[in-house]
Amino acid sequence: MRLEYFLFGCREYSLDSPRELINLALSSSRTATLTPRGTVVLSIPTAKGLREQINALGAREVAKPRGIGGLIISLSRHIPTVGAVVISLFLCIFSSDLVFDVQISGNGRVSEEQIIAELDAAGFGVGSRWSKTDESAVELSVLQASDTLSWISINRRGRTAYVSVLELDSVPVAPPAFTAANIVASCDCVIEEITVLRGSAAVSVGDTVREGELLISGIVEGEGGTEYVMAEGIVRGTSSERITTEISRRSVESVTREGALAALSVKIFNFNINIFQSYGNLPEGCAIIEEKSNITLLGRRLPVTVVRGKYAYSEQSVRTLSDSELPIAAGNAHTERLNSALLGRDLISLKTEGEFTDGGYKMQSLAVYSAQVGRVVEIKTED
Amino acid sequence: MTKAKRRMSLAALSPTLAAGLSLEMKKSRLGAVMLVSGVISVTELSGEEITLLSHSGRLFIFGERLTVTALESRTLAVYGKIKGVEMSYGRRE
């Protein structure tokens, strides 16, 4: 096949006298080929230009148009299908550059939502384009803005971003502004361990100290005289605390009742499509609760989020707890207080008692624990 | 003016350019191809005999499995097993 027939497409004609069609092409300086079968092949542009003469010669087209031009002609009859294929190809190519999902790993105390919010603030998330994302810049931006993460890494696998994080062990504490300090007892306790890193010990293991009593002194006597230093060390002591919780028989409960659907929107990548929104000025005691639900397909999360806003009515009701309900409610409240009070302390023993009172129920615990008991206090020197 | 009309008018202005008949044999993928330029028309066309008319006279090409392709500038390419070429002098001979 000649190159021009392939590129522009060709039509094949059969007629009684192929010579006449060859002569017609010769006289009009166009290309025509006589095939061994006795048919004449013309390129599609030539056939279009000589259409009337070809019809006048009584030529019949004996085959479908061939070549790229012929393919285009046959496909032109299926424009919707071809258009759909082209659009699909474009969407596939375009969507392969988008972030479809973000998977977080390595987090414990910090929630996924918080990390995703920090990534959003750094300009990265579902819907971002990989080609326009500098992962190193995003990681640096998140670390600079975050006070809960010590390391973050963003890795791309297909259209999913796998984000690995390491959390900070503890919240960093700003160093004190003064230069000389003592360490004193933060509570009444019995010293069980004292390790001096800087300064001089004022107590020893087994001593009973009161709150505020000196444990490690920042005043050091040396060869050059008295020196004031920032006392540093670890002092652990055994102490006890009485924790009391009392609840009333009459309790006021706030109940949130969900109402009708107030708003509905769909978020596809970063595009938010509001379906409807019916609330304006909310009445008193009424709020809107948003529920977000992701759509999954075959176990994989799609970048489509449906956000439903529902009316939420807050109602307060007074109820009286029965004798069987009182200890349970008191126990729950007391447990929460104990967890808060014993945070960071090693519990040695716990004795809890409860009793009915006139107004409700009272629970009392005596907790004996071991904890760090040192507190830094500035030494005010007269200069 | 279309390209074809430009070519045809050029031939009409300079009939000497179209009067010459030239033959050229070239190798092709199918064997050899004979390029004949200056052809006015094809008066006989079959798989065994092709007769061409030019300003110089007529050209007879004999062979087997002969096919032709008409090219631009009044050139005809003849493919197949060409066994002989004869010329006659004068257009009316």
XYZ file of C-alpha atoms in Angstrom:
476
model
C 0.000 0.000 0.000
C 1.341 3.406 -0.899
C 2.107 5.709 2.004
C -0.451 8.285 0.909
C -3.154 5.584 0.781
C -2.300 4.547 4.311
C -2.144 8.039 5.731
C -5.095 9.619 3.948
C -7.094 6.451 3.446
C -8.100 4.901 0.121
C -11.181 3.686 -1.707
C -11.285 0.797 -4.198
C -13.482 0.977 -7.267
C -14.530 -1.572 -9.779
C -15.637 -0.543 -13.266
C -15.935 -1.976 -16.724
C -13.016 0.021 -18.074
C -10.361 0.695 -15.424
C -8.287 2.393 -18.107
C -10.652 5.334 -18.156
C -10.216 5.932 -14.457
C -6.426 5.716 -14.841
C -6.613 8.259 -17.662
C -8.815 10.465 -15.554
C -6.169 10.426 -12.793
C -3.404 11.098 -15.324
C -5.203 14.050 -16.829
C -5.924 15.578 -13.418
C -2.434 14.858 -12.062
C -3.701 12.629 -9.308
C -2.625 9.211 -8.147
C -4.505 6.035 -9.009
C -3.363 2.440 -8.847
C -4.582 -0.481 -10.921
C -4.608 -3.591 -8.773
C -3.979 -7.140 -10.045
C -7.688 -7.792 -9.447
C -8.542 -5.184 -12.033
C -9.883 -2.649 -9.576
C -8.601 0.898 -9.200
C -7.502 2.342 -5.866
C -7.719 6.074 -5.231
C -6.819 8.017 -2.129
C -9.835 9.397 -0.270
C -9.023 13.048 -1.096
C -8.620 12.085 -4.804
C -11.904 10.163 -4.750
C -13.617 13.112 -3.161
C -12.213 15.496 -5.759
C -13.196 13.252 -8.708
C -16.503 12.073 -7.266
C -18.676 13.289 -10.112
C -16.402 11.899 -12.833
C -16.142 8.577 -10.985
C -19.922 8.347 -10.766
C -20.185 9.258 -14.419
C -17.877 6.343 -15.317
C -20.180 3.993 -13.424
C -17.550 2.952 -10.903
C -18.710 1.026 -7.865
C -16.942 1.005 -4.552
C -16.100 -2.619 -3.804
C -14.501 -2.391 -0.333
C -14.689 -0.294 2.801
C -12.326 2.648 2.994
C -8.939 1.550 4.226
C -6.022 3.283 5.909
C -6.108 5.837 8.701
C -8.457 8.065 6.739
C -10.795 5.129 6.203
C -10.701 4.352 9.895
C -11.640 7.923 10.710
C -14.542 7.752 8.262
C -15.869 4.524 9.777
C -15.414 5.858 13.309
C -17.218 9.071 12.452
C -20.406 7.039 12.406
C -19.781 6.155 16.037
C -18.918 9.579 17.347
C -20.598 9.070 20.748
C -18.627 5.858 21.332
C -15.381 7.335 20.097
C -15.987 10.449 22.138
C -16.651 8.365 25.232
C -13.438 6.376 24.675
C -11.402 9.538 24.197
C -12.921 11.161 27.273
C -12.310 8.008 29.311
C -8.684 7.894 28.208
C -8.287 11.525 29.162
C -9.895 10.934 32.551
C -7.678 7.904 33.176
C -4.561 9.863 32.356
C -5.690 12.880 34.344
C -6.946 10.943 37.330
C -3.727 8.952 37.599
C -2.100 12.208 38.683
C -4.561 12.761 41.537
C -4.313 11.562 45.103
C -7.275 9.280 45.704
C -6.633 8.193 49.266
C -4.410 9.018 52.233
C -3.447 6.196 54.611
C -1.904 7.131 57.956
C 0.284 4.786 59.979
C 2.442 5.095 63.080
C 0.062 7.307 65.018
C -1.105 6.465 68.510
C -2.214 9.402 70.609
C -2.627 11.680 67.624
C -5.760 10.912 65.661
C -5.868 10.350 61.913
C -8.195 13.287 61.499
C -5.679 15.571 63.188
C -2.843 14.415 60.932
C -5.021 14.778 57.831
C -5.951 18.288 58.986
C -2.253 19.145 59.353
C -1.578 17.768 55.881
C -4.468 19.853 54.520
C -2.970 22.953 56.118
C 0.293 22.143 54.315
C -1.597 21.883 51.017
C -1.710 18.125 50.575
C -4.618 15.735 50.716
C -7.161 13.831 48.661
C -7.512 15.608 45.347
C -3.995 17.015 45.254
C -1.983 16.435 42.116
C 1.155 14.362 42.462
C 2.908 16.241 39.668
C 2.425 19.521 41.541
C 3.294 18.171 44.992
C 6.727 18.451 46.537
C 6.560 15.754 49.219
C 9.675 17.029 51.015
C 8.244 20.540 51.270
C 4.942 19.192 52.624
C 6.739 17.034 55.209
C 8.824 20.013 56.358
C 5.780 22.263 56.526
C 3.839 19.731 58.629
C 6.726 19.209 61.062
C 7.245 22.932 61.494
C 3.586 23.538 62.236
C 2.964 20.441 64.362
C 3.782 20.095 68.032
C 2.770 16.440 68.224
C 4.853 14.855 65.461
C 8.603 14.312 65.388
C 8.872 12.692 61.944
C 6.675 12.281 58.891
C 7.162 10.589 55.533
C 4.865 10.668 52.507
C 5.200 7.807 50.018
C 3.296 7.385 46.807
C 2.037 4.012 45.709
C -0.210 4.357 42.692
C -2.865 6.863 43.598
C -2.644 6.346 47.356
C -0.460 8.406 49.655
C 0.957 6.343 52.527
C 1.893 8.708 55.349
C 4.068 7.365 58.157
C 4.469 9.427 61.316
C 6.353 9.294 64.591
C 4.858 11.145 67.529
C 6.746 13.281 69.977
C 7.370 11.375 73.239
C 6.269 14.302 75.343
C 5.241 17.851 74.895
C 8.388 19.981 74.954
C 8.628 22.242 77.967
C 10.183 25.667 77.698
C 13.335 26.065 79.837
C 12.948 28.279 82.909
C 14.018 31.887 82.694
C 16.123 31.881 85.823
C 19.683 30.619 86.333
C 19.649 29.318 89.890
C 17.031 27.136 91.512
C 16.363 24.626 94.250
C 14.265 21.499 93.987
C 11.637 21.294 96.700
C 8.969 18.729 97.543
C 5.712 19.122 95.686
C 3.768 17.169 98.313
C 4.153 15.425 101.677
C 5.970 12.166 101.006
C 8.599 9.675 102.047
C 11.716 9.808 99.921
C 12.374 6.481 98.192
C 14.933 7.533 95.557
C 17.113 10.598 95.049
C 19.539 11.125 92.168
C 21.424 14.444 92.093
C 22.657 15.640 88.711
C 23.533 19.186 89.761
C 23.503 20.744 93.215
C 23.637 19.030 96.579
C 21.141 16.648 98.178
C 19.365 17.979 101.228
C 17.497 14.770 102.095
C 18.224 11.075 101.913
C 16.217 7.923 101.176
C 13.683 7.188 103.876
C 13.287 10.787 105.038
C 9.774 12.121 105.499
C 9.381 15.539 103.966
C 6.650 18.122 103.943
C 5.452 20.001 100.912
C 7.911 22.791 100.085
C 10.801 21.239 101.960
C 14.211 21.434 100.261
C 15.238 18.258 98.430
C 18.163 19.319 96.239
C 19.916 22.619 96.894
C 21.175 24.877 94.157
C 23.649 26.577 96.530
C 26.954 24.856 96.249
C 29.934 25.658 98.417
C 33.140 25.383 96.462
C 36.741 26.416 96.717
C 35.917 29.765 95.117
C 33.091 30.470 97.480
C 29.337 30.089 97.239
C 28.027 29.213 93.822
C 24.398 29.354 92.727
C 23.412 26.707 90.208
C 20.238 25.304 88.652
C 19.632 22.250 90.808
C 18.841 19.174 88.742
C 17.966 15.660 89.728
C 15.322 12.993 90.074
C 13.547 12.593 93.376
C 10.883 9.942 93.799
C 8.763 9.657 96.892
C 5.834 7.704 98.232
C 2.758 9.699 99.002
C -0.929 9.250 99.446
C -4.014 11.127 98.442
C -7.640 10.915 99.377
C -9.912 11.250 96.377
C -13.619 11.809 96.946
C -16.478 11.781 94.503
C -20.052 12.620 95.438
C -23.008 12.580 93.120
C -26.539 13.710 93.654
C -29.591 11.499 93.315
C -31.197 14.128 91.065
C -29.251 14.485 87.883
C -29.756 16.890 85.072
C -29.093 15.213 81.796
C -28.649 16.913 78.503
C -29.958 14.772 75.730
C -29.246 15.519 72.119
C -31.970 14.432 69.799
C -31.256 14.174 66.105
C -33.765 15.782 63.854
C -34.399 15.910 60.168
C -31.803 16.282 57.437
C -30.830 19.923 57.114
C -28.082 19.836 54.524
C -26.578 17.393 52.087
C -23.421 17.804 50.080
C -21.004 15.594 48.200
C -17.294 16.215 48.139
C -15.393 14.736 45.193
C -11.668 15.301 45.587
C -11.585 19.011 46.472
C -14.858 19.890 44.754
C -17.774 20.431 47.045
C -21.212 20.006 45.504
C -24.045 21.339 47.648
C -27.155 19.275 47.032
C -29.360 21.285 49.371
C -29.208 23.334 52.555
C -32.344 24.267 54.425
C -31.227 25.962 57.675
C -30.784 29.679 58.185
C -31.002 31.183 61.680
C -31.001 28.275 64.055
C -33.400 28.401 66.992
C -32.008 28.381 70.493
C -30.928 24.969 71.663
C -30.608 23.708 68.133
C -27.396 22.925 66.353
C -26.324 21.173 63.198
C -24.448 17.900 63.474
C -22.347 16.973 60.461
C -21.832 13.350 59.568
C -19.192 12.468 57.018
C -19.216 9.100 55.351
C -16.756 7.854 52.776
C -17.836 5.675 49.908
C -15.952 2.437 49.403
C -15.922 0.135 46.434
C -14.597 -3.411 46.688
C -12.878 -2.512 49.908
C -11.112 0.519 48.542
C -12.038 4.004 49.693
C -13.080 6.315 46.879
C -12.288 10.046 46.968
C -15.989 10.757 47.461
C -17.352 11.943 50.812
C -21.025 12.447 51.584
C -21.629 15.099 54.233
C -25.015 15.083 55.941
C -26.044 17.899 58.263
C -28.812 17.048 60.679
C -30.686 19.209 63.105
C -29.734 18.422 66.702
C -32.011 19.508 69.502
C -30.584 19.688 72.994
C -33.035 18.901 75.722
C -32.375 18.897 79.404
C -34.184 16.487 81.585
C -34.065 15.931 85.310
C -34.125 12.385 86.403
C -33.841 10.761 89.777
C -31.449 7.852 90.081
C -32.606 4.772 91.873
C -30.658 3.034 94.627
C -29.298 0.540 92.152
C -28.271 3.185 89.630
C -26.549 5.486 92.138
C -23.482 3.294 92.909
C -22.941 2.619 89.206
C -23.077 6.296 88.294
C -20.865 7.207 91.261
C -18.409 4.482 90.330
C -18.121 5.765 86.749
C -17.546 9.325 87.906
C -15.059 8.212 90.552
C -13.079 6.144 88.060
C -12.677 9.169 85.843
C -11.401 11.237 88.770
C -8.975 8.508 89.780
C -7.582 8.207 86.254
C -7.008 11.919 86.143
C -5.478 12.098 89.632
C -3.150 9.135 89.133
C -1.865 10.162 85.707
C 1.934 9.878 85.716
C 2.007 8.155 89.102
C 2.733 4.520 89.949
C -0.111 3.208 92.073
C 0.999 1.147 95.071
C -2.336 0.551 96.753
C -5.903 1.741 96.448
C -8.673 1.380 98.958
C -12.108 2.557 97.928
C -15.271 2.870 99.960
C -18.729 4.052 99.066
C -21.795 4.998 101.028
C -25.250 6.431 100.521
C -25.723 9.973 101.686
C -28.838 12.056 102.196
C -28.531 13.592 98.774
C -26.968 10.784 96.797
C -23.869 8.637 96.947
C -20.304 9.273 98.026
C -17.199 7.316 97.044
C -13.828 7.831 98.661
C -10.458 6.305 97.758
C -7.158 6.367 99.573
C -4.460 6.016 96.937
C -0.850 5.350 97.880
C 1.460 5.996 94.990
C 5.015 6.592 93.972
C 5.855 9.596 91.826
C 8.439 12.236 91.102
C 8.034 14.771 93.867
C 10.531 17.495 92.929
C 9.495 20.999 91.998
C 11.894 23.693 90.724
C 11.914 26.928 92.714
C 14.028 29.910 91.786
C 16.784 31.088 94.103
C 16.567 34.836 94.297
C 20.105 36.111 94.763
C 20.920 39.621 95.860
C 23.398 40.974 93.297
C -6.666 28.071 -8.437
C -6.344 24.464 -7.327
C -3.079 22.601 -7.442
C -4.281 20.345 -10.257
C -5.425 23.271 -12.352
C -2.094 24.992 -11.790
C -0.278 21.934 -13.105
C -2.538 21.526 -16.096
C -2.265 25.170 -17.053
C 1.512 24.925 -16.815
C 1.453 22.037 -19.246
C -0.775 24.028 -21.578
C 1.601 27.001 -21.500
C 4.671 24.900 -22.056
C 3.723 22.001 -24.232
C 7.386 21.221 -24.748
C 7.657 20.290 -21.111
C 4.967 17.698 -21.517
C 6.111 16.578 -24.966
C 9.096 14.586 -23.818
C 8.658 10.907 -23.065
C 11.113 9.441 -20.633
C 11.497 5.974 -19.248
C 13.126 5.097 -16.002
C 13.599 1.702 -14.475
C 13.939 1.503 -10.716
C 14.162 -1.288 -8.260
C 11.223 -1.741 -6.020
C 10.096 -4.138 -3.355
C 8.128 -6.034 -5.964
C 11.054 -6.306 -8.352
C 11.416 -3.494 -10.830
C 9.185 -0.604 -11.717
C 9.171 1.333 -14.944
C 8.393 5.008 -14.605
C 7.126 6.572 -17.784
C 6.679 10.306 -17.752
C 5.042 12.513 -20.345
C 2.007 10.230 -20.737
C -1.121 11.754 -22.202
C -3.373 8.761 -21.765
C -3.512 4.975 -21.571
C -5.116 3.489 -24.642
C -4.771 -0.187 -23.775
C -4.638 -1.639 -20.322
C -4.483 -5.286 -19.404
C -2.329 -7.639 -17.404
C -0.233 -8.521 -20.490
C -0.182 -5.361 -22.575
C -0.198 -1.674 -21.818
C -0.289 0.995 -24.523
C 0.546 4.557 -23.620
C 0.045 7.663 -25.709
C 2.400 10.606 -25.473
C 3.283 13.624 -27.583
C 6.184 11.681 -29.078
C 4.225 8.618 -30.066
C 2.908 5.462 -28.561
C 4.633 3.140 -26.177
C 3.771 -0.533 -25.957
C 4.722 -2.456 -22.875
C 4.421 -6.227 -22.819
C 4.708 -8.564 -19.919
C 2.885 -10.570 -17.324
C 0.848 -9.522 -14.310
C 1.215 -5.870 -15.247
C -0.353 -3.191 -13.053
C -0.031 0.563 -13.184
C -0.150 3.518 -10.880
C -0.876 6.916 -12.273
C 1.263 9.530 -10.540
C 1.360 13.265 -10.643
C 3.001 15.158 -13.469
C 1.628 12.667 -16.031
C 3.859 9.899 -14.875
C 2.823 6.283 -14.979
C 4.496 3.615 -12.921
C 4.297 0.120 -14.391
C 4.778 -2.869 -12.134
C 4.996 -6.518 -12.918
C 7.079 -8.760 -15.178
C 7.978 -6.474 -18.097
C 9.114 -8.499 -21.053
C 9.340 -5.917 -23.764
C 8.870 -2.290 -24.687
C 8.105 -1.062 -28.212
C 7.740 2.432 -29.510
C 5.864 3.800 -32.462
C 6.637 7.174 -33.905
C 3.998 9.855 -34.263
C 0.752 10.041 -32.417
C -1.375 8.858 -35.283
C 0.649 5.832 -36.311
